[in-house]
Short mmCIF file of C-alpha atoms in Angstrom, two decimals:
data_model
loop_
_atom_site.label_atom_id
_atom_site.label_comp_id
_atom_site.label_asym_id
_atom_site.label_seq_id
_atom_site.Cartn_x
_atom_site.Cartn_y
_atom_site.Cartn_z
CA UNK A 1 -121.54 159.42 62.00
CA UNK A 2 -123.17 158.74 65.37
CA UNK A 3 -122.92 155.56 67.61
CA UNK A 4 -126.13 154.61 69.65
CA UNK A 5 -126.21 151.68 72.05
CA UNK A 6 -127.63 150.69 75.27
CA UNK A 7 -126.43 148.68 78.27
CA UNK A 8 -127.47 145.28 79.01
CA UNK A 9 -126.17 142.17 80.88
CA UNK A 10 -126.57 138.80 79.11
CA UNK A 11 -125.40 135.26 79.72
CA UNK A 12 -124.17 133.15 76.80
CA UNK A 13 -123.09 129.59 77.57
CA UNK A 14 -121.81 130.36 81.00
CA UNK A 15 -119.99 133.56 79.79
CA UNK A 16 -121.23 136.99 81.28
CA UNK A 17 -120.98 139.70 78.61
CA UNK A 18 -121.84 143.57 79.22
CA UNK A 19 -122.81 145.47 76.26
CA UNK A 20 -121.03 148.90 76.92
CA UNK A 21 -123.07 152.04 77.16
CA UNK A 22 -121.56 154.37 74.42
CA UNK A 23 -124.53 156.86 74.14
CA UNK A 24 -124.62 159.44 71.46
CA UNK A 25 -121.07 160.65 70.22
CA UNK A 26 -119.80 163.03 67.51
CA UNK A 27 -118.46 161.86 64.16
CA UNK A 28 -115.18 160.41 64.44
CA UNK A 29 -114.69 160.66 60.56
CA UNK A 30 -114.81 157.90 57.97
CA UNK A 31 -111.61 156.09 59.04
CA UNK A 32 -110.37 153.58 56.55
CA UNK A 33 -107.48 151.75 54.99
CA UNK A 34 -107.60 152.32 51.28
CA UNK A 35 -106.63 149.54 48.95
CA UNK A 36 -103.01 149.98 47.54
CA UNK A 37 -103.91 148.23 44.36
CA UNK A 38 -101.43 145.22 45.42
CA UNK A 39 -102.11 141.68 46.46
CA UNK A 40 -100.12 138.33 46.41
CA UNK A 41 -100.48 134.79 46.26
CA UNK A 42 -98.30 131.84 46.89
CA UNK A 43 -95.77 133.09 44.20
CA UNK A 44 -95.95 136.69 45.31
CA UNK A 45 -97.49 139.83 43.78
CA UNK A 46 -99.38 139.34 40.58
CA UNK A 47 -99.32 135.39 41.20
CA UNK A 48 -101.21 133.42 38.60
CA UNK A 49 -101.66 130.52 41.00
CA UNK A 50 -103.93 131.32 43.93
CA UNK A 51 -103.70 129.71 47.40
CA UNK A 52 -105.60 126.31 47.62
CA UNK A 53 -108.62 127.99 48.95
CA UNK A 54 -108.94 131.41 50.78
CA UNK A 55 -106.52 131.57 53.48
CA UNK A 56 -107.92 131.26 56.85
CA UNK A 57 -105.39 133.42 58.94
CA UNK A 58 -102.73 136.19 58.44
CA UNK A 59 -100.02 137.18 60.80
CA UNK A 60 -97.39 139.82 60.99
CA UNK A 61 -93.95 139.48 62.67
CA UNK A 62 -93.73 143.07 64.04
CA UNK A 63 -89.88 143.28 64.21
CA UNK A 64 -89.41 142.35 60.57
CA UNK A 65 -92.65 143.12 58.78
CA UNK A 66 -92.70 139.52 57.44
CA UNK A 67 -96.22 138.31 56.67
CA UNK A 68 -97.24 134.61 57.24
CA UNK A 69 -100.30 133.16 55.57
CA UNK A 70 -102.02 130.04 56.77
CA UNK A 71 -103.82 127.89 54.24
CA UNK A 72 -105.21 124.97 56.21
CA UNK A 73 -106.32 122.84 53.16
CA UNK A 74 -104.56 120.00 51.64
CA UNK A 75 -102.76 119.07 54.96
CA UNK A 76 -102.19 122.82 55.98
CA UNK A 77 -99.38 125.18 54.81
CA UNK A 78 -97.69 128.37 56.26
CA UNK A 79 -96.37 130.75 53.84
CA UNK A 80 -93.76 133.38 54.52
CA UNK A 81 -93.53 136.96 52.56
CA UNK A 82 -91.95 140.24 52.97
CA UNK A 83 -94.19 143.08 53.91
CA UNK A 84 -94.69 143.75 50.20
CA UNK A 85 -95.79 140.27 49.41
CA UNK A 86 -92.60 138.94 47.92
CA UNK A 87 -91.92 135.38 48.81
CA UNK A 88 -89.24 134.67 51.61
CA UNK A 89 -87.70 131.46 51.95
CA UNK A 90 -87.46 129.71 55.46
CA UNK A 91 -83.76 129.44 55.86
CA UNK A 92 -84.11 125.77 57.23
CA UNK A 93 -86.14 124.66 54.24
CA UNK A 94 -85.09 126.59 51.25
CA UNK A 95 -88.74 127.39 50.27
CA UNK A 96 -91.12 129.82 51.53
CA UNK A 97 -93.70 127.25 52.66
CA UNK A 98 -93.89 124.94 55.66
CA UNK A 99 -96.09 122.06 54.34
CA UNK A 100 -98.20 119.57 56.13
CA UNK A 101 -98.45 121.36 59.36
CA UNK A 102 -101.65 119.77 60.20
CA UNK A 103 -101.40 116.34 58.59
CA UNK A 104 -104.46 114.47 58.71
CA UNK A 105 -106.01 116.99 61.38
CA UNK A 106 -105.69 119.79 58.98
CA UNK A 107 -109.17 121.71 58.88
CA UNK A 108 -110.70 124.68 57.16
CA UNK A 109 -112.53 125.80 60.21
CA UNK A 110 -111.66 128.37 62.84
CA UNK A 111 -107.79 127.74 63.07
CA UNK A 112 -105.31 130.56 63.52
CA UNK A 113 -101.72 131.28 63.42
CA UNK A 114 -99.39 133.81 65.42
CA UNK A 115 -95.83 135.07 65.40
CA UNK A 116 -93.82 136.07 68.39
CA UNK A 117 -91.94 139.39 67.99
CA UNK A 118 -90.27 139.67 71.34
CA UNK A 119 -88.80 137.77 74.34
CA UNK A 120 -87.01 134.24 74.19
CA UNK A 121 -89.40 133.07 71.45
CA UNK A 122 -89.12 136.06 69.18
CA UNK A 123 -89.73 134.74 65.57
CA UNK A 124 -91.30 131.48 66.52
CA UNK A 125 -94.62 130.60 64.65
CA UNK A 126 -97.69 129.17 66.19
CA UNK A 127 -100.32 127.20 64.47
CA UNK A 128 -103.61 126.26 66.44
CA UNK A 129 -104.88 122.66 65.90
CA UNK A 130 -107.44 120.71 67.69
CA UNK A 131 -105.07 118.69 69.87
CA UNK A 132 -102.26 121.29 70.32
CA UNK A 133 -100.53 124.43 69.16
CA UNK A 134 -97.72 123.50 66.90
CA UNK A 135 -94.50 125.56 67.11
CA UNK A 136 -92.10 126.31 64.38
CA UNK A 137 -88.68 127.95 64.42
CA UNK A 138 -88.14 131.12 62.38
CA UNK A 139 -86.33 128.94 59.84
CA UNK A 140 -89.40 126.88 59.43
CA UNK A 141 -88.25 123.71 61.23
CA UNK A 142 -90.52 122.02 63.87
CA UNK A 143 -89.75 123.24 67.46
CA UNK A 144 -92.48 121.38 69.58
CA UNK A 145 -96.02 121.60 70.71
CA UNK A 146 -98.00 123.48 73.32
CA UNK A 147 -100.39 120.87 74.58
CA UNK A 148 -102.41 119.83 77.43
CA UNK A 149 -101.29 121.67 80.64
CA UNK A 150 -101.32 120.21 84.23
CA UNK A 151 -103.66 122.25 86.49
CA UNK A 152 -105.02 124.26 83.50
CA UNK A 153 -108.28 124.12 81.61
CA UNK A 154 -107.85 122.41 78.32
CA UNK A 155 -109.95 121.21 75.35
CA UNK A 156 -109.66 121.86 71.47
CA UNK A 157 -107.16 124.55 70.64
CA UNK A 158 -109.10 126.98 68.51
CA UNK A 159 -107.07 130.23 68.46
CA UNK A 160 -103.72 131.50 69.37
CA UNK A 161 -102.12 134.97 69.88
CA UNK A 162 -98.97 136.52 71.11
CA UNK A 163 -98.77 139.85 72.87
CA UNK A 164 -96.01 142.53 72.29
CA UNK A 165 -93.85 141.17 75.13
CA UNK A 166 -93.96 137.69 73.83
CA UNK A 167 -96.72 135.99 76.23
CA UNK A 168 -98.69 133.48 74.44
CA UNK A 169 -102.43 133.01 74.54
CA UNK A 170 -104.19 129.85 73.49
CA UNK A 171 -108.04 129.80 73.13
CA UNK A 172 -110.02 126.59 73.40
CA UNK A 173 -113.34 125.84 71.97
CA UNK A 174 -114.77 124.78 75.36
CA UNK A 175 -114.52 128.60 76.45
CA UNK A 176 -111.06 129.02 78.06
CA UNK A 177 -108.06 131.18 77.06
CA UNK A 178 -104.95 130.11 78.68
CA UNK A 179 -101.75 132.42 79.13
CA UNK A 180 -98.17 131.29 79.06
CA UNK A 181 -95.39 133.33 79.94
CA UNK A 182 -92.15 131.91 78.16
CA UNK A 183 -88.76 132.20 80.02
CA UNK A 184 -86.88 130.13 77.46
CA UNK A 185 -87.49 128.66 73.82
CA UNK A 186 -89.80 127.04 73.23
CA UNK A 187 -92.51 127.94 75.50
CA UNK A 188 -93.91 124.91 77.28
CA UNK A 189 -97.12 123.95 79.27
CA UNK A 190 -94.89 124.28 82.45
CA UNK A 191 -94.97 128.01 81.76
CA UNK A 192 -98.81 128.13 82.26
CA UNK A 193 -99.55 131.47 83.90
CA UNK A 194 -103.42 131.94 84.24
CA UNK A 195 -106.71 131.74 82.38
CA UNK A 196 -109.88 133.30 81.25
CA UNK A 197 -112.76 130.96 81.75
CA UNK A 198 -116.73 130.80 81.13
CA UNK A 199 -116.25 132.33 77.71
CA UNK A 200 -118.62 130.31 75.66
CA UNK A 201 -117.46 128.57 72.32
CA UNK A 202 -114.47 130.73 71.65
CA UNK A 203 -111.92 130.49 68.89
CA UNK A 204 -110.23 133.36 67.27
CA UNK A 205 -108.52 135.82 69.75
CA UNK A 206 -106.20 138.89 69.73
CA UNK A 207 -104.46 140.60 72.40
CA UNK A 208 -103.19 144.15 72.87
CA UNK A 209 -100.21 145.75 74.54
CA UNK A 210 -101.87 145.81 77.81
CA UNK A 211 -102.82 142.10 77.91
CA UNK A 212 -106.56 142.64 77.27
CA UNK A 213 -107.99 139.87 75.26
CA UNK A 214 -110.43 140.09 72.50
CA UNK A 215 -112.38 136.87 71.69
CA UNK A 216 -114.71 135.76 68.80
CA UNK A 217 -117.17 133.00 69.54
CA UNK A 218 -119.02 130.89 67.24
CA UNK A 219 -121.91 132.98 67.64
CA UNK A 220 -119.91 135.52 65.91
CA UNK A 221 -119.78 138.05 68.99
CA UNK A 222 -116.59 139.82 69.63
CA UNK A 223 -115.86 140.73 73.34
CA UNK A 224 -113.25 142.17 75.28
CA UNK A 225 -111.87 140.74 78.43
CA UNK A 226 -109.61 142.95 80.74
CA UNK A 227 -106.06 141.43 81.53
CA UNK A 228 -106.97 141.75 85.40
CA UNK A 229 -109.49 139.04 84.98
CA UNK A 230 -106.87 136.03 84.31
CA UNK A 231 -107.02 133.80 87.36
CA UNK A 232 -106.36 130.06 88.27
CA UNK A 233 -109.69 129.62 90.20
CA UNK A 234 -111.98 129.24 86.97
CA UNK A 235 -113.97 132.31 88.07
CA UNK A 236 -115.94 133.26 85.06
CA UNK A 237 -114.70 136.24 83.08
CA UNK A 238 -116.91 139.33 82.40
CA UNK A 239 -116.49 140.66 78.77
CA UNK A 240 -117.48 143.75 77.05
CA UNK A 241 -119.24 143.07 73.68
CA UNK A 242 -117.50 144.98 70.98
CA UNK A 243 -119.36 143.73 67.82
CA UNK A 244 -122.31 141.41 67.06
CA UNK A 245 -120.61 140.23 63.90
CA UNK A 246 -117.12 139.12 63.50
CA UNK A 247 -114.66 136.49 62.18
CA UNK A 248 -110.82 136.56 62.64
CA UNK A 249 -109.58 139.69 64.60
CA UNK A 250 -106.35 141.61 65.05
CA UNK A 251 -105.08 144.55 67.06
CA UNK A 252 -103.10 147.31 65.46
CA UNK A 253 -102.53 151.04 65.40
CA UNK A 254 -105.58 153.21 64.81
CA UNK A 255 -107.44 156.32 65.41
CA UNK A 256 -106.57 156.81 69.00
CA UNK A 257 -103.87 154.29 70.03
CA UNK A 258 -104.58 150.59 69.56
CA UNK A 259 -107.79 149.77 67.56
CA UNK A 260 -109.61 146.30 66.96
CA UNK A 261 -109.80 145.05 63.37
CA UNK A 262 -112.69 142.48 62.65
CA UNK A 263 -112.89 140.60 59.62
CA UNK A 264 -116.65 140.39 58.44
CA UNK A 265 -115.83 138.42 55.38
CA UNK A 266 -116.84 141.10 53.07
CA UNK A 267 -115.11 144.12 54.72
CA UNK A 268 -112.89 144.87 57.78
CA UNK A 269 -114.59 146.61 60.70
CA UNK A 270 -112.42 148.92 62.89
CA UNK A 271 -113.15 149.74 66.57
CA UNK A 272 -111.48 151.70 69.21
CA UNK A 273 -110.36 149.62 72.11
CA UNK A 274 -113.53 150.94 74.04
CA UNK A 275 -115.87 149.57 71.46
CA UNK A 276 -116.76 152.54 69.10
CA UNK A 277 -116.91 151.65 65.43
CA UNK A 278 -114.74 154.18 63.43
CA UNK A 279 -114.87 152.94 59.81
CA UNK A 280 -114.67 149.87 57.54
CA UNK A 281 -111.96 148.96 54.90
CA UNK A 282 -112.57 146.70 51.75
CA UNK A 283 -116.23 146.94 51.69
CA UNK A 284 -116.52 148.33 47.87
CA UNK A 285 -114.44 149.46 44.93
CA UNK A 286 -111.22 148.32 44.19
CA UNK A 287 -109.82 145.60 46.41
CA UNK A 288 -113.55 144.94 47.71
CA UNK A 289 -113.25 141.71 49.92
CA UNK A 290 -115.09 138.43 49.39
CA UNK A 291 -114.84 135.39 51.62
CA UNK A 292 -112.25 137.12 53.73
CA UNK A 293 -111.21 135.07 56.83
CA UNK A 294 -108.10 136.65 58.17
CA UNK A 295 -106.60 140.09 58.97
CA UNK A 296 -103.43 141.55 60.30
CA UNK A 297 -101.86 144.91 60.62
CA UNK A 298 -98.19 145.88 60.32
CA UNK A 299 -97.49 148.60 63.17
CA UNK A 300 -94.73 150.17 61.74
CA UNK A 301 -96.38 151.14 58.48
CA UNK A 302 -99.98 150.79 59.48
CA UNK A 303 -100.69 148.67 56.51
CA UNK A 304 -103.46 146.23 56.77
CA UNK A 305 -103.52 142.55 55.31
CA UNK A 306 -106.69 140.88 54.55
CA UNK A 307 -107.24 137.56 52.59
CA UNK A 308 -110.06 137.09 50.23
CA UNK A 309 -111.36 134.96 47.33
CA UNK A 310 -109.31 135.70 44.17
CA UNK A 311 -110.78 136.24 40.65
CA UNK A 312 -110.02 132.65 39.94
CA UNK A 313 -112.78 130.29 40.20
CA UNK A 314 -111.01 128.80 43.37
CA UNK A 315 -108.48 129.98 45.68
CA UNK A 316 -107.73 133.18 47.34
CA UNK A 317 -105.05 135.95 47.56
CA UNK A 318 -104.04 138.35 50.29
CA UNK A 319 -104.82 142.18 49.74
CA UNK A 320 -102.87 145.08 50.96
CA UNK A 321 -104.60 148.39 52.22
CA UNK A 322 -102.55 151.35 53.15
CA UNK A 323 -102.22 153.16 56.77
CA UNK A 324 -105.37 154.67 58.42
CA UNK A 325 -106.69 157.73 56.76
CA UNK A 326 -109.91 159.76 56.80
CA UNK A 327 -111.94 159.42 53.54
CA UNK A 328 -115.34 160.42 52.47
CA UNK A 329 -118.32 158.46 53.48
CA UNK A 330 -120.20 157.66 50.23
CA UNK A 331 -123.45 156.12 49.75
CA UNK A 332 -125.00 155.16 46.02
CA UNK A 333 -128.66 156.05 46.00
CA UNK A 334 -131.51 155.12 43.60
CA UNK A 335 -132.02 156.43 40.01
CA UNK A 336 -134.98 158.76 39.12
CA UNK A 337 -136.30 160.30 36.01
CA UNK A 338 -135.45 157.34 34.06
CA UNK A 339 -136.45 157.51 30.44
CA UNK A 340 -135.45 155.29 27.43
CA UNK A 341 -132.20 157.27 26.86
CA UNK A 342 -131.53 159.15 30.16
CA UNK A 343 -131.79 158.99 34.04
CA UNK A 344 -130.60 161.00 37.03
CA UNK A 345 -128.38 159.20 39.58
CA UNK A 346 -128.61 160.01 43.37
CA UNK A 347 -126.45 159.50 46.13
CA UNK A 348 -124.99 161.29 49.37
CA UNK A 349 -121.37 162.33 50.35
CA UNK A 350 -120.11 163.11 53.67
CA UNK A 351 -116.73 164.78 53.38
CA UNK A 352 -115.83 164.24 56.97
CA UNK A 353 -114.28 167.74 57.25
CA UNK A 354 -111.86 167.06 54.53
CA UNK A 355 -112.27 168.91 51.18
CA UNK A 356 -113.31 166.75 48.26
CA UNK A 357 -110.98 166.79 45.22
CA UNK A 358 -113.46 164.63 43.14
CA UNK A 359 -117.03 163.38 42.93
CA UNK A 360 -118.53 161.41 39.97
CA UNK A 361 -120.94 158.62 39.11
CA UNK A 362 -119.37 155.72 37.26
CA UNK A 363 -121.72 153.57 34.90
CA UNK A 364 -122.09 150.86 32.38
CA UNK A 365 -123.68 147.71 31.38
CA UNK A 366 -121.31 145.66 33.41
CA UNK A 367 -119.88 146.13 37.05
CA UNK A 368 -116.59 147.18 35.37
CA UNK A 369 -118.60 150.40 34.51
CA UNK A 370 -116.26 152.02 32.16
CA UNK A 371 -118.05 155.45 31.73
CA UNK A 372 -118.53 158.33 34.28
CA UNK A 373 -120.30 161.68 34.66
CA UNK A 374 -119.30 164.32 37.33
CA UNK A 375 -121.56 165.09 40.12
CA UNK A 376 -123.81 168.08 39.23
CA UNK A 377 -122.82 169.71 42.57
CA UNK A 378 -119.31 171.04 42.60
CA UNK A 379 -116.87 170.51 45.50
CA UNK A 380 -117.52 173.97 46.87
CA UNK A 381 -121.21 173.38 46.96
CA UNK A 382 -120.59 170.08 48.77
CA UNK A 383 -118.20 172.02 51.02
CA UNK A 384 -116.07 170.19 53.79
CA UNK A 385 -118.74 169.49 56.51
CA UNK A 386 -119.36 166.46 58.63
CA UNK A 387 -122.90 165.54 57.54
CA UNK A 388 -124.17 163.85 54.23
CA UNK A 389 -124.91 166.06 51.30
CA UNK A 390 -127.20 164.85 48.37
CA UNK A 391 -125.54 164.86 45.10
CA UNK A 392 -126.76 163.96 41.64
CA UNK A 393 -125.41 162.90 38.17
CA UNK A 394 -127.23 163.28 34.80
CA UNK A 395 -126.87 160.42 32.19
CA UNK A 396 -127.95 160.79 28.51
CA UNK A 397 -127.32 158.94 25.52
CA UNK A 398 -128.35 155.36 27.02
CA UNK A 399 -129.93 152.46 25.17
CA UNK A 400 -133.46 151.80 25.60
CA UNK A 401 -134.46 148.49 27.61
CA UNK A 402 -130.93 148.22 28.89
CA UNK A 403 -129.57 147.30 32.26
CA UNK A 404 -127.02 149.82 33.62
CA UNK A 405 -124.92 149.39 36.78
CA UNK A 406 -123.42 152.51 38.55
CA UNK A 407 -122.08 153.57 41.61
CA UNK A 408 -120.79 156.95 43.35
CA UNK A 409 -117.24 157.80 44.00
CA UNK A 410 -115.67 160.66 45.88
CA UNK A 411 -112.11 161.60 46.58
CA UNK A 412 -110.16 163.68 48.82
CA UNK A 413 -106.29 164.30 49.26
CA UNK A 414 -106.04 160.75 51.01
CA UNK A 415 -107.87 158.77 48.15
CA UNK A 416 -111.12 157.71 46.61
CA UNK A 417 -114.09 156.23 48.56
CA UNK A 418 -116.51 154.00 46.46
CA UNK A 419 -120.20 153.51 47.00
CA UNK A 420 -122.02 150.29 46.63
CA UNK A 421 -123.17 148.95 43.07
CA UNK A 422 -126.80 149.81 42.05
CA UNK A 423 -128.66 149.00 38.81
CA UNK A 424 -131.38 150.58 36.57
CA UNK A 425 -133.15 149.38 33.41
CA UNK A 426 -133.98 152.31 30.83
CA UNK A 427 -137.57 152.51 29.74
CA UNK A 428 -138.53 150.36 26.71
CA UNK A 429 -141.37 148.11 25.84
CA UNK A 430 -142.30 146.21 29.38
CA UNK A 431 -139.23 147.74 31.11
CA UNK A 432 -139.00 150.05 34.13
CA UNK A 433 -136.90 150.76 36.95
CA UNK A 434 -135.39 147.85 38.58
CA UNK A 435 -136.22 147.49 42.23
#
């Protein structure tokens, strides 16, 4: 895996963004979080009832591992779960959900929650809404609001984050991020510290342990702003673009310290803090994401939480992915030598220096597959290098004129990686290979 990029300076709605020169770098391995096979809805793991819609934000309280899920529809609700997805009641409510957190202002668009894990506000829950950030105690009862701040930029609150020390950051759609340093509970507008300004239309944000802020704009650009750029003079901040595509974002442990996780709706992209893409999660195979709008990482375990569309007609669940591992890079290719009853499947596998334990093609008339054939190349022939190796699989006993779906899987000691779905049509009267 190599990463190519170039440097340029661009201006976006008043914000100055630098695209970092990464140059050519060696492979870092196929870093990923493999699906654990576990997901949960409002009632916990295996819930038959999904969230009202796909949840819009997920947060982890790092000192306990409790997971908070925000469903902004139907008045807005915040749910509380254990790290394994079991419902946990708010002690002040007797249930695991804070209801009507948004009231008439509840909106499905670009709102975010955060939870403090340190300082005088430890355990407090923050919900970003247009007029303010609403604050709830750890027991689920209302604590106050963080609204307009005298002497500070303001606008429509569109994102909120808390750093490991307990400082609170609020993003406004007008292109500002305000920082507050709480000295008591709750944090108030009087504890305003400084701002990042000139960011363009900004919403979802994340912050690392050094106070650097990552901002997603409505143009789906994710940029990093150094902590040293916070000021009270409205001097426009200069950002380093990390990704050209992004939604909700989170910071968590990764390949070399703290990594940035960007929800791309159908996968979670993982970047180093310097902007190098090191891998993706939830892109294909079991746990593949669809309509995902929230991501969070539990630092102690490395587990990743991502919401997504459930198998139900409407609603969503939160899927749990395990800690970072190196998995094989797998790509499903085209089919060749297609006859009425046989075909040769093709693909590539990059072991990323970790020996393979399996390599096969799954196939069937549905995307659930149901049948498989081993790769014709053995694990020894594929070896444990760091470059793609072509593999093939021979199918026989197929039915003429029939559409078959297939994908390539390859596993190592860390787990199995899945290539994307492809399809072919066996020959018959008027049939050929599906483009």
